[in-house]
Amino acid sequence: MSSSTSSSSSYSDDSDSFESYYSDMSTTSTPNKRRSAGVANQTLENVTPHMQDDVQGMLCPDAPIEAFVQHVWGVHPDEISAIFGNSWTLPPEHLDKYRATVLEKKLYEPFQLIAVDLVNQARKLLRKDASCPVKFWHKEGEYVIKSKVSTLRKPDMLSFLTLATLIKISWFFARTFFEFKDTDHKHRKRVHKPTVSSTSALPLVPEGVPSEDPGPSMTTSDSHQVVHRSSLVKSMRGKSRRGSHSTTRLRRDSTPATSAEGVFATPLPSITTPPQPITPQKRKNEGSDSSANKRIHLTPKVTKEQIQLALYALESMDASTRHYTTGFFIDRYKVSLWYFDRACIIRSEPFDFTQDPWKLVLALYALSVCDDKHAGYDPHLFPPPSGIPTEASSGDSIAEDVVGSKLIFPPMDGLSDSIEFLVRRIIFEYRGLIGRGTMVYEVLRLGRTEAEALKISWPLTIRDLEATIIRTLRERIPGWKDHLPEVSFSTTLTAEELGLPRVQLLKQVPPTDFRLEDRHMHAMAGELYKKLWEVDSVAEFEQVFLDCVECHYHAFNEGKVLHRDLSENNLMFKRKEGEVKGILNDWDMASFLDVTNKVRNTTAKHRTGTIPFMACDLLVDDPPAHLYRHDLESFFYILVWAAILYDFKNKAILRVPKPLANWDAGEMSRVRQAKGSFITYKLETDLIMNLIQPAFHGIRDKWILPLRMLFKNALRSIDDEADQNPSYDIETCGGHITFLTFMKALNREPRTLA
């Protein structure tokens, strides 16, 4: 299924590595920008612009706080009701320091102390162990955490189980992350620093001095929100302790506070919105339950300030087989809770913790009681005996690393026993946030002696499963099954079966134009194969290449499947009885064909491929349907790429020279121009041909040059004939590019296998 090593390449100009444009990044539009998953040098500067593209349109806003903590962190409705019904006091000393702070990084310590105090209050109320089991960790945003791919991040604050901090500060152990901002502070001048009362419902300031951030005042619409909030809590548990109209208030001092200069600090006046006159039409609309009368809001964009939170989520998801992760976004007093998984981002309704301290208490308390599953960790991952205990009183533990742990899947296909895999090493790991999230491991299955590859991904539910496609092909073209991956195990678990919080949360958010493109988890295991550059000689390379070209044709012609994502990583091999056999791998982007031998409409217009190997036709903003000849063009580019970069002696890939790096330039238009020029203009052709290594000169002369002429003539025929000839066959460029013409250019006769 996968290789024993992972492909990597570096450019002389530090440009991004090649990447795939996955058709299931979106079902409503064709991606035409790079994704964060394909950025090789994942510095903050390189990843941030791609992350901004990744997350736009994926945010579902304003989930109720109660629903968020219940479905994400597993807080019981009775506990939610108890916290809602209690009167809470923010610790005065720490709140005063928080309010007086000017620098953002100086907010971390007072907030940390506020958090611990509130968690202890809540645990005492709910008769939990008094000591807070969660550590709110920070180093004023100056501590660098290095990820597995050497990405450097300096998070504002992380929460850990206290025991985990004794072992290692890492993204793997971080339960959640915090991003602090002070956006209002950036747009005003601070006159002086008043000392304020910490028990007022709003921040207090000297008269005439602009406020820090008083937050929204109670308006007529806000009062309806209070009633709704109480009703929601009651619907989760029953009648609230304080009744349906209770609101949580801070205790107030009886004496006014004074500033450092001795000036009395008075509360800001409440700004209310006068009630609007109710017209008969308005009353009619408000009384209607018709969905047509519900206001549909536009899905909000993730702001540049919030992108940092998504970058933390990227590190958290990449550090393990995590199903989801969470974060806090704190803009001085305004707090929102964030949920990230492979399909979407869900944000809670924002709140001002000085006005609604119970919401902050609820969120922080949730962190202190959530178990591993509700922290987003994969429930199928089981650590070795040396794992880190999650609670002093329990036998549960989390793995310090995926490697050395076990992945255990429930019984399936009539089997009575679970399927267990010991993870020996990571072969490939996805470096994006939203999307397939593919992870490939070398594993050893319990009861077997041969290592296998285990691939876990999150494909769109509307797509055919990779395991299904492979099994279908092995049945339809049995003579070529030696050149197809062998699947020994596969399973699929839906979001409902996994208990992902998004299932319930999305039912309780206000209506917006957000549309979920649902994903499920697909796990598949099979034989472990080697990469194309790990063959021993050019002769073996030729054999593997031919095997894959012919297998690809028969999969298309008789198997009725088009691969659509050919790259150097998908042409693999195994050794059988002393001979190499090419394996055409990674069918997760493949599509079944309809009765007319065309890709089904659901995926026909969704661009797929890996940039250096994608056909020129597809490198446009509005690409045509993916055709068989586009895959043949990909084979051609793989051949050129290999002749320049493969070092069979050392089983390695050489550094990409700058002319070839243009095949993976930042803009698709540049890539299209570079490849088109290579095919059509002799000067550009010679520039690339001169890079080919001496060991590949034979392949250059007998394969690459004839194929280049084949594609040049095909492109010329489009210009010369397509517009004038109504019967011109665009699918084959007028008959120029077919399996037979491709094999003729290679000077090889197609094999006929029984």
mmCIF file of C-alpha atoms in Angstrom, residues 6 19-22 24-26 34-39 42 51 54 58 148-149 313-320 341-343 426-441 455-458 519 588-589:
data_model
loop_
_atom_site.group_PDB
_atom_site.id
_atom_site.type_symbol
_atom_site.label_atom_id
_atom_site.label_comp_id
_atom_site.label_asym_id
_atom_site.label_seq_id
_atom_site.Cartn_x
_atom_site.Cartn_y
_atom_site.Cartn_z
ATOM 1 C CA SER A 6 8.566 9.200 2.523
ATOM 2 C CA GLU A 19 1.395 18.939 -3.292
ATOM 3 C CA SER A 20 -1.919 17.436 -4.286
ATOM 4 C CA TYR A 21 -5.012 19.349 -5.278
ATOM 5 C CA TYR A 22 -7.621 17.065 -3.838
ATOM 6 C CA ASP A 24 -12.615 16.479 -2.049
ATOM 7 C CA MET A 25 -11.288 19.715 -0.612
ATOM 8 C CA SER A 26 -14.581 21.090 -1.837
ATOM 9 C CA ARG A 34 -2.277 25.967 -2.762
ATOM 10 C CA ARG A 35 -3.217 24.274 0.470
ATOM 11 C CA SER A 36 -1.269 24.419 3.708
ATOM 12 C CA ALA A 37 -0.848 20.638 3.483
ATOM 13 C CA GLY A 38 1.629 21.071 0.633
ATOM 14 C CA VAL A 39 3.962 23.643 2.155
ATOM 15 C CA GLN A 42 6.283 25.272 7.275
ATOM 16 C CA MET A 51 -4.153 28.559 6.034
ATOM 17 C CA ASP A 54 -7.973 26.647 3.776
ATOM 18 C CA MET A 58 -15.405 26.269 6.785
ATOM 19 C CA LYS A 148 7.669 16.687 14.374
ATOM 20 C CA VAL A 149 8.485 18.425 11.100
ATOM 21 C CA ALA A 313 -4.985 23.557 15.688
ATOM 22 C CA LEU A 314 -2.804 22.395 12.799
ATOM 23 C CA GLU A 315 0.028 21.523 15.180
ATOM 24 C CA SER A 316 -2.328 19.814 17.611
ATOM 25 C CA MET A 317 -3.972 17.648 14.941
ATOM 26 C CA ASP A 318 -0.640 16.776 13.365
ATOM 27 C CA ALA A 319 0.927 15.677 16.645
ATOM 28 C CA SER A 320 -1.233 12.545 16.933
ATOM 29 C CA ASP A 341 -11.889 18.738 12.915
ATOM 30 C CA ARG A 342 -11.183 17.531 9.371
ATOM 31 C CA ALA A 343 -14.537 18.729 8.031
ATOM 32 C CA ILE A 426 5.284 7.059 10.506
ATOM 33 C CA ILE A 427 5.558 6.851 6.719
ATOM 34 C CA PHE A 428 3.500 9.897 5.785
ATOM 35 C CA GLU A 429 1.644 12.564 7.726
ATOM 36 C CA TYR A 430 -0.788 15.163 6.441
ATOM 37 C CA ARG A 431 0.229 18.757 7.121
ATOM 38 C CA GLY A 432 -3.107 20.459 6.621
ATOM 39 C CA LEU A 433 -6.044 21.186 8.903
ATOM 40 C CA ILE A 434 -9.246 20.800 6.888
ATOM 41 C CA GLY A 435 -9.216 17.917 4.416
ATOM 42 C CA ARG A 436 -8.327 14.257 4.140
ATOM 43 C CA GLY A 437 -5.883 14.249 7.048
ATOM 44 C CA THR A 438 -4.114 11.204 5.617
ATOM 45 C CA MET A 439 -1.691 9.408 7.932
ATOM 46 C CA VAL A 440 0.256 6.327 6.822
ATOM 47 C CA TYR A 441 2.053 4.085 9.304
ATOM 48 C CA LYS A 455 -3.551 4.301 6.002
ATOM 49 C CA ILE A 456 -6.058 6.414 7.937
ATOM 50 C CA SER A 457 -7.844 9.253 6.159
ATOM 51 C CA TRP A 458 -11.005 11.363 6.247
ATOM 52 C CA ARG A 519 -16.315 13.310 6.090
ATOM 53 C CA ASP A 588 -8.283 7.451 -3.071
ATOM 54 C CA MET A 589 -8.714 10.158 -5.733
#
